[in-house]
Coordinates of C-alpha atoms and ligand atoms in Angstrom, one line a residue:
X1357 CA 21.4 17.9 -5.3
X1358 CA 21.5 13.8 -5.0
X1359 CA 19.7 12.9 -1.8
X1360 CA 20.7 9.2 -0.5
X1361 CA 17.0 7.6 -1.0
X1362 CA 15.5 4.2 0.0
X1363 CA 12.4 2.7 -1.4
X1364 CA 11.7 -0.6 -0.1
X1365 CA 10.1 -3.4 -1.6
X1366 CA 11.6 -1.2 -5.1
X1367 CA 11.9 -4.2 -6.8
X1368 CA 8.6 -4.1 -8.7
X1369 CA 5.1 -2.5 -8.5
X1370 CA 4.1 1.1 -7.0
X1371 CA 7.7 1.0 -5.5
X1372 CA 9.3 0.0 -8.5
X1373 CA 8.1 3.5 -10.2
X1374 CA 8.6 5.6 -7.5
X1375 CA 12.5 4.1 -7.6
X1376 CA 12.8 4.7 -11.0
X1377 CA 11.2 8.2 -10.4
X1378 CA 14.2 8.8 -8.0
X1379 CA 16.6 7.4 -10.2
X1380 CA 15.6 9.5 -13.3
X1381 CA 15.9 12.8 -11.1
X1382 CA 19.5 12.1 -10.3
X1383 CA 19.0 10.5 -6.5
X1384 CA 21.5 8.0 -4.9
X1385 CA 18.7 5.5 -4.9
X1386 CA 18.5 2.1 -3.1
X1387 CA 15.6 -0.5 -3.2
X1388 CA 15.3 -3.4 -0.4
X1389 CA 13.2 -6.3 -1.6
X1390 CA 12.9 -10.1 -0.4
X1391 CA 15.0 -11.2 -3.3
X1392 CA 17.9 -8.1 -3.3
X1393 CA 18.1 -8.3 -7.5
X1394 CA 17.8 -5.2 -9.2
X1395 CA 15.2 -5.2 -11.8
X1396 CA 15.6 -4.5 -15.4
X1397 CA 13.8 -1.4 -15.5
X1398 CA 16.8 0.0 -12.6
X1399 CA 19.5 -1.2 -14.1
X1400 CA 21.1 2.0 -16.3
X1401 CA 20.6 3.7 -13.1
X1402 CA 22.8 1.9 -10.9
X1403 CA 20.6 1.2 -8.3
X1404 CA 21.8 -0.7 -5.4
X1405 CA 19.7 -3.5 -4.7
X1406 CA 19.6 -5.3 -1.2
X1407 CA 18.0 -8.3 0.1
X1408 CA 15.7 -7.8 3.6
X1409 CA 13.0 -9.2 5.0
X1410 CA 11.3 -6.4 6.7
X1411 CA 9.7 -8.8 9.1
X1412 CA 13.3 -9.5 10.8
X1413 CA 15.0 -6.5 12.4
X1414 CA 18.5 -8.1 11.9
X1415 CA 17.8 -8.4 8.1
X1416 CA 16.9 -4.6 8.2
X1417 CA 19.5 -3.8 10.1
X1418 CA 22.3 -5.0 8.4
X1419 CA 20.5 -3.5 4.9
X1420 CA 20.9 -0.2 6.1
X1421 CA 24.3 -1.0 7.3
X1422 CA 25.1 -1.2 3.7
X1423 CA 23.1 1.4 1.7
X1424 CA 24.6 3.7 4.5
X1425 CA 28.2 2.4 3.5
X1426 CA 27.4 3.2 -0.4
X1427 CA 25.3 5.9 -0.3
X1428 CA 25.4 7.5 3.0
X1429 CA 22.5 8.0 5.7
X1430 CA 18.8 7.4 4.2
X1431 CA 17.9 11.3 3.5
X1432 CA 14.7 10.4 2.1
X1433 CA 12.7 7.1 3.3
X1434 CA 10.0 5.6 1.3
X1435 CA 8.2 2.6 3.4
X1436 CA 6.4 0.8 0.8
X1437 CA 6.6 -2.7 1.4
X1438 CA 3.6 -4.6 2.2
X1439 CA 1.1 -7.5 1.1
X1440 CA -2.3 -8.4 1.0
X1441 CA -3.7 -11.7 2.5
X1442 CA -7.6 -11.3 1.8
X1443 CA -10.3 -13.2 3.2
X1444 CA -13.6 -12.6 5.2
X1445 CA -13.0 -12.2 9.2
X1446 CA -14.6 -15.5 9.9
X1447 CA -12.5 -17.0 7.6
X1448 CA -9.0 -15.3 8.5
X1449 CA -6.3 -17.6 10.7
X1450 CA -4.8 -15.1 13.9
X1451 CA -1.7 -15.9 11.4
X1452 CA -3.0 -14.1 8.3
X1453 CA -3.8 -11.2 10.4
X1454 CA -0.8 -11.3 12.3
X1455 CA 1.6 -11.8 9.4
X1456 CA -0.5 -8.7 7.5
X1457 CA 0.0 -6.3 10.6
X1458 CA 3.7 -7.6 10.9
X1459 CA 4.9 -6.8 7.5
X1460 CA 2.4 -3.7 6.7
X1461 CA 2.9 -1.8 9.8
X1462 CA 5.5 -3.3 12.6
X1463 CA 8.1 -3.9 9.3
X1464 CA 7.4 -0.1 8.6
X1465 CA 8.5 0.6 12.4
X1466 CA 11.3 -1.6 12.1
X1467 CA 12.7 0.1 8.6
X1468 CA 11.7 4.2 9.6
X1469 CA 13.0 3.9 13.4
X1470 CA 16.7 2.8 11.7
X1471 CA 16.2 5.4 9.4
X1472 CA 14.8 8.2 11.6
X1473 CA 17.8 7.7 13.8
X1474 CA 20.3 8.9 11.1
X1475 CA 17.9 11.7 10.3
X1476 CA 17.7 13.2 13.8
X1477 CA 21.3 13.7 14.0
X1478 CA 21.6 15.2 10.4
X1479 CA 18.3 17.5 11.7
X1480 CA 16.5 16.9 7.9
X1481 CA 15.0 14.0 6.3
X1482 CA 11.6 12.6 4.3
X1483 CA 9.5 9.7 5.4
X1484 CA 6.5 8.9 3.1
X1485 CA 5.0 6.0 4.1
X1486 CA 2.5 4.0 1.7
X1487 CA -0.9 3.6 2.9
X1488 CA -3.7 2.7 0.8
X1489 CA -7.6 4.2 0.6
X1490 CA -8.6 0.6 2.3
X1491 CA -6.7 2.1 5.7
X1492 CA -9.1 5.0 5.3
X1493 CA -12.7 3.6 4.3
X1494 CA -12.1 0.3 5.2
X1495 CA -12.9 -3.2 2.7
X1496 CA -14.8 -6.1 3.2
X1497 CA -12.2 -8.7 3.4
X1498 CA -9.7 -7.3 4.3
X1499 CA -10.2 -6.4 8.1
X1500 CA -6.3 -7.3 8.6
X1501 CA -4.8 -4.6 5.4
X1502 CA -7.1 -2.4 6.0
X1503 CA -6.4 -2.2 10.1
X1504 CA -2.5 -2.3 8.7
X1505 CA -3.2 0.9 6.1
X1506 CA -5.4 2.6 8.8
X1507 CA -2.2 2.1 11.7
X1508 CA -0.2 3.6 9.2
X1509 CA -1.5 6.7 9.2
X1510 CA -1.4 7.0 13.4
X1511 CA 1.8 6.2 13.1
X1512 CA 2.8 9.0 10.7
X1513 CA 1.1 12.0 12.8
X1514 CA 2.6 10.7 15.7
X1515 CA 5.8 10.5 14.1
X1516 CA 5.7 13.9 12.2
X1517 CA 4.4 15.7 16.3
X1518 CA 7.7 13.9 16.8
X1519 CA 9.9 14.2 14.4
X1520 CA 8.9 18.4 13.0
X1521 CA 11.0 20.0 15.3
X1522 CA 13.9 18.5 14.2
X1523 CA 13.5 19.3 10.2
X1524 CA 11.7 15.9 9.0
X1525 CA 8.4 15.5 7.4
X1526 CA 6.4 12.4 7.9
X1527 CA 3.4 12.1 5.1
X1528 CA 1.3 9.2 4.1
X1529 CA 0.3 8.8 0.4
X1530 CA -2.9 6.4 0.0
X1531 CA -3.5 5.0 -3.4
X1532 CA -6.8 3.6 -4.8
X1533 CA -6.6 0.7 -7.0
X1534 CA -3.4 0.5 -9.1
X1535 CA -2.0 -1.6 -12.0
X1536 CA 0.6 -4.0 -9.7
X1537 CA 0.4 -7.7 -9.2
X1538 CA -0.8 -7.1 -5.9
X1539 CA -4.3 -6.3 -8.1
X1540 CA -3.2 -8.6 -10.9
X1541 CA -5.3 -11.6 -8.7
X1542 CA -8.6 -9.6 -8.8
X1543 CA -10.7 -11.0 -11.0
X1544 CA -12.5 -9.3 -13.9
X1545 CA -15.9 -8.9 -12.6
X1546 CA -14.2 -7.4 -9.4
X1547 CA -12.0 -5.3 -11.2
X1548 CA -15.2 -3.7 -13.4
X1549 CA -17.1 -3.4 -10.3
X1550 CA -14.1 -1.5 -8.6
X1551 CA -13.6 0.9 -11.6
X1552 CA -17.6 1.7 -11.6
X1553 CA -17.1 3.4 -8.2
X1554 CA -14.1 5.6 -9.6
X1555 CA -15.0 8.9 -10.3
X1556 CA -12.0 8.8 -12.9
X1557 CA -13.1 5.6 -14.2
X1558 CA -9.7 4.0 -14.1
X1559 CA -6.7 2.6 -12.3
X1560 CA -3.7 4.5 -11.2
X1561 CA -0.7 3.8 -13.3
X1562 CA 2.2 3.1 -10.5
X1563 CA 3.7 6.2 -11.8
X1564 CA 1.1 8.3 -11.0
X1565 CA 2.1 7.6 -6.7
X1566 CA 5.3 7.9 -7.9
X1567 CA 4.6 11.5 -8.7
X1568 CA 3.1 11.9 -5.2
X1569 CA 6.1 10.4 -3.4
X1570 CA 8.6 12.6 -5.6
X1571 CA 6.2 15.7 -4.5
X1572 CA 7.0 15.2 -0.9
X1573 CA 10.0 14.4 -0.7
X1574 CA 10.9 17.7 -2.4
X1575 CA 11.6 21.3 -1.8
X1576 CA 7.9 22.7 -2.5
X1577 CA 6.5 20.3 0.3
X1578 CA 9.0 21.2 3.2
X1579 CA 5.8 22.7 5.0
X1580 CA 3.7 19.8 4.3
X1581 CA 3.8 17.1 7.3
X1582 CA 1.3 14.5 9.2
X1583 CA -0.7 15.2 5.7
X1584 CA -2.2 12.0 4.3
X1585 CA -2.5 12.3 0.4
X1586 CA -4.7 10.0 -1.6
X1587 CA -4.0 9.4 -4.9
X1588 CA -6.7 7.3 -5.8
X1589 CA -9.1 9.0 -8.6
X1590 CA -11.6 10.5 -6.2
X1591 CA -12.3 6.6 -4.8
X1592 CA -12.3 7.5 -1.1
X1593 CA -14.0 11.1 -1.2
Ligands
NAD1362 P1 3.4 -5.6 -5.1 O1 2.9 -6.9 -4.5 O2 3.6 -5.6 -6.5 O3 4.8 -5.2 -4.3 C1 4.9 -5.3 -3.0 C2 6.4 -5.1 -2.6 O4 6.6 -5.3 -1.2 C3 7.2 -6.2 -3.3 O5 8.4 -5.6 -3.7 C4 7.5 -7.2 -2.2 O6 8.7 -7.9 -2.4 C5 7.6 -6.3 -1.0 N1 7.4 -7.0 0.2 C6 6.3 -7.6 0.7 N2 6.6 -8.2 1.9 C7 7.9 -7.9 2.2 C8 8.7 -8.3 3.3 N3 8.3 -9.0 4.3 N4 10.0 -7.8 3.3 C9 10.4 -7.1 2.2 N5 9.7 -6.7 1.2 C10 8.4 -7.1 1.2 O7 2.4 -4.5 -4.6 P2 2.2 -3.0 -5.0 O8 0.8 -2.9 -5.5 O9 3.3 -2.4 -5.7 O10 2.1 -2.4 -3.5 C11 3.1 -1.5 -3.0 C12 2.5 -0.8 -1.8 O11 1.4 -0.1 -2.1 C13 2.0 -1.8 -0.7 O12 2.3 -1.3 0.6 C14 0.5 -1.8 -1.0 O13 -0.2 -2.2 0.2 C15 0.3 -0.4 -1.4 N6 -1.0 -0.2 -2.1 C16 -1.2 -0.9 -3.3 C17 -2.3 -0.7 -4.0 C18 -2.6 -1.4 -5.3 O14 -3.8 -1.2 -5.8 N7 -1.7 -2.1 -5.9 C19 -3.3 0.2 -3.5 C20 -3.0 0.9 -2.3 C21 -1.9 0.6 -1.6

C-alpha cells in the first residue's frame, strides 16, 4: 500500500537515500529542504519537493499544508534535517549553540507536532527521527550536536509513552560516521583516525540508514517503539 511519507531535509545526504528508498518501494514521497528543488536522483519518481525552513513554524506550516493537499496526511514522518556547527566549548558563540539546538531538536518539535496531529486522528502513523552516535557517547567539539542528538532521543520516548496508545511508533535511528557532505569537511587525518575506532572499519553508505528507516516504518516493526537503533558499524558499543 502507498503510505503518504515525508523526509525532510530529502534533498541530499542520509535523507536523500532514505527518500529514494521510499520512492523505489512505491510510497507517496515528499522531501522539505531549504531550497524546495527536487534532486536528480528523485526525479523519475515524482517526488514533491517543498521549500521550509524548519527553524520557522510558519514555513513548516504552510509545507505541510501542501504535501497534505497532494498527498494526504504525513503517514510516515522522517525528521532528518539538521547541521553541524563544530567547535570546542570555549570557543562556541551562545549563537552556534543556539542555532544547533534550534534546527536539530526545536525544528524536529516544530515538523513532528504538525505531523503527530494528523496522525492522532487517523489512530496510526511512523515517526523516526535521526539522531546520531554523537547524542549517545558524546564528541569533543561538538557539546552543542551532540546535546541536540542526545535531546532527540528524550524526546522520542516521551513521545512514543505518548503517542503508543493511539497506534504510532516513535524510534530514533543513530548513525556513526557516513559518506554525506556533512562529513565531506573532515579532514583526512580525522577521517583515518575515525575509521580506526570502527569495528567495521568503514563508513556507512547513506543507504545503509536508509534501510533502517524503511525497517521501521514497516509492518515487521509495528511492536518496535521508544527503541533507539544505531546504525553505525559497532562505533558506539
Ligand atoms: P547533510 O548536510 O548532507 O544534509 C542535511 C540536510 O538537512 C540538508 O538537506 C539540509 O538542507 C537540511 N537542513 C539543515 N538545516 C535545515 C533547516 N533549517 N531547514 C530545513 N532543512 C535543513 O547531512 P547528512 O549527513 O545527510 O545528515 C542528515 C542527518 O543525519 C542530520 O540530522 C545529521 O545530523 C544526521 N547524521 C549524520 C551523520 C553523518 O555522518 N553524515 C552521522 C550521524 C547523524
Amino acid at each position: 500500500m502507498s503510505r503518504s511519507v515525508l523526509v525532510t531535509g530529502g534533498n541530499r545526504g542520509i535523507g536523500l537515500a532514505i527518500a529514494q528508498s521510499f520512492a523505489e518501494a512505491g510510497d507517496k514521497v515528499a522531501i522539505t529542504s531549504r531550497n524546495g528543488e527536487v534532486p536528480e536522483e528523485l526525479a523519475k519518481y515524482g517526488v514533491l519537493a517543498v521549500r521550509a525552513d524548519i527553524t520557522d513554524t510558519e514555513q513548516v506550516d504552510a509545507a505541510f499544508t501542501e504535501i497534505e493537499a497532494a498527498h494526504g496526511p504525513v503517514e510516515v514522518l522522517v525528521a532528518n534535517a539538521g547541521i553541524t556547527k563544530d567547535t570546542l566549548l570555549l570557543r562556541m558563540s551562545e549563537d552556534e549553540f543556539t542555532s544547533v539546538l534550534d534546527t536539530n531538536l526545536t525544528g524536529t518539535f516544530r515538523v513532528v507536532k504538525r505531523a503527530a496531529a494528523k496522525m492522532l486522528r487517523a489512530r496510526k502513523g511512523r515517526v523516526v527521527l535521526i539522531s546520531s552516535v554523537v547524542g549517545l557517547s558524546g564528541s569533543a567539539g561538538q557539546v552543542n550536536y551532540a546535546a541536540s542528538k542526545a535531546g532527540l532521543v528524550g524526546f522520542a520516548r516521551s513521545l512514543a509513552r505518548e503517542l503508543g496508545s493511539r497506534g504510532i511508533t516513535v524510534n530514533v535511528v543513530a548513525p556513526g560516521f557516513v559518506d554525506t557532505d556533512m562529513t565531506a569537511v573532515l579532514s583526512e587525518e580525522r577521517r583515518k583516525e575515525i575509521v580506526s575506532g570502527v569495528p567495521l572499519n568503514r563508513y556507512a553508505a547513506p543507504a545503509e540508514i536508509a534501510s533502517a528507516v524503511r525497517f521501521l516504518a514497516s509492518d515487521e516493526a509495528a511492536y518496535i517503539t521508544g527503541a533507539v537503533i544505531p546504525v553505525d558499524g559497532g562505533l558506539g558499543m
